[in-house]
Structures are given as C-alpha cells and as structure tokens.
C-alpha cells in the first residue's frame, strides 16, 4: 500500500480539452499515472512540475497521521464551499522558492512558469485555502524536509508559517497558479522568453475559457516502482453545488 505524502490541489476535469492540452505541456498524467509525449520546448525546463502533472496548490505536501481523518475533515469543510468557475488569464513567470533549498525570496529571478488565474478565481481559491489549510493541521505529523532547513529558519516571517502550516507559501503568501515548468534557475534562460511561445502555441486554446472548480484532488507521492517520486490522484472530493 502506498503511504506517500499527500497534498490538496486543484486540477482540470478529466473530460475537458484543457486537461489534455496541459497534460501534453507537462508530459505526465497523474490521473492515469503515465507519461505522455511532452512539448519539446518546455521539456528541458519542466523540473519537478513534470512529476506532478496538472495541479495548482491549495494545501502543500504533508505526511498525514490519519488519511481517512483528512478525507473526513475535508468533506465536512467542502459541504460549505460552493463550486465556482474561473479562467486562465495569462502565462506568467513567478518568483518562488524551490525544492533544492534556494531562497528565491532573496533573488528576483522568475523560476516558475505557470498559468495565471483570473482575479475572481484567485480570490475564491484564497478563501478556500484559508478554510482547508487550518482544518488539516491536526493530521500533519511533521515539517517536510524541503522546508526544514536553516535557510528558512533564518527567516522568522517564513518560519512562522512553516511551523504553523508546513510551508512558507501559505495564508498571506498564498497566490494560486497552475505550474507548467519549475526547472528555471535564472542562470540559463529567462522564463519571459517562453511566454511568447506559449501564447502562440496554446493561448487560443487555454486562455479565457470558463473552467469549473467543482472538486479538490488529493495527490499522493508514489514511493516505489517505475514512477517513484511522481504523484498520483488518489481521491477527488466534490464541492457543494
């Protein structure tokens, strides 16, 4: 049985064309747990995003003490959260930390490429994040190694959030986006070089189309086999209609 870490994410419904398109950009499908032919321009810079597939973070990775308890708590919360629609408004570069321990907060180079949600979608997801994140904290057993580092401990503003919620990009620092590539380090090519390409190749198909946010997805880390280190969709929990 897979006992990997879990995260709570948004994604694109499987029957939507946008799911198929973004899966090709990322090169991996977490629903079926298989790699697919990937966009060759983005592939060298896809980074860890490739192992997740389509996702935008609501609650970042944590080791659950009671998986069933997490699911029960989420169901209780989601009964009071209604479905929404959002659009992707643009392709953007983001200044973020990474999982190798760099503090991108001390640099200004965009290291993540993603799809920006419209303002209404961002506002709705921020509200959902602020409900779900505190609710699952009793089921989080530890601070994950990505963030349990002197680099973060030296930043009281970030360590306060890590100690309370397990990650630094939460609550007042939370801004949802759908990650398309996370392998930029600022030393080779600028994220901005890829935005015109994405607009030309995918803008017409991905931008400004209404997409439902009607459920959250539990992604679980795969701990053995061919796809060790990748993530799979373990559960889908519906929002109130």
Steps between C-alpha positions, in 0.01 A plus 500: 500500500630848408561708813649801327446862589190674380402847386166663427484649154279639231516351153306498171207259459610194303239546228610855415718568197713729715598194703634327191689808381665580834586133553696513173689809616591331830559152355334303781143402590446457879152357442619200297858501641681502170731725304382638167685663208609839633540842343866495393557871561383486862632151585861598588366751757200311634677408826297351782175619340531205261463256791179661621314557176210745503471659841461826682573488869235546765685327787861399437651157565481351848534159665152407630458329836152379401412505130134412561481776759628751246235392250223523759610848608520620139151367425366693800662821375403456136131465585509875566709601196317546172623428151644785295622570149829664409707576193872501432580862419867478393829313510727635774838458663508477879770577755485199732712285725598161369539151640879505490515752783568824315341809644350664197361760739856637505520506122265651243523245221179330390560127541151362440288526188126464537147590405358797690140477617262791460446728801170338598659153488797611710273661759277191523794262536661719766180470703490123450869473596439692825222258593665170407859565610428555874247215497757231410780610734409248771578227245844637403775308678813700425667778306604353167874496415457746210430773753672377820821681411722766661428721200133522597567501876701816447189676369257547792219614270524177300585265787191617691283380210698177456468415869127571501399366157790299357599732212601864446272573203176501699243740647621855421767356262254276313435581134365208295619426148530190286868405466623413151875491563714531813850427376626856445786623718560841343840404361409364158185644342242742626146381559384802301647350183246220516187709548474612132543136397223384731269779387553405137478124551230473767349840576195463280415163653577570867439866576164652592293180481271428794615199708306361797658464841263240641730274702837475669748225421717308745838439339717232658873450457591166342766331712608205286498353151547666160342827609666537839515871581207583274148577625164340440144616553380284790162660574262765366269684740211704363403849610140595576286572194 
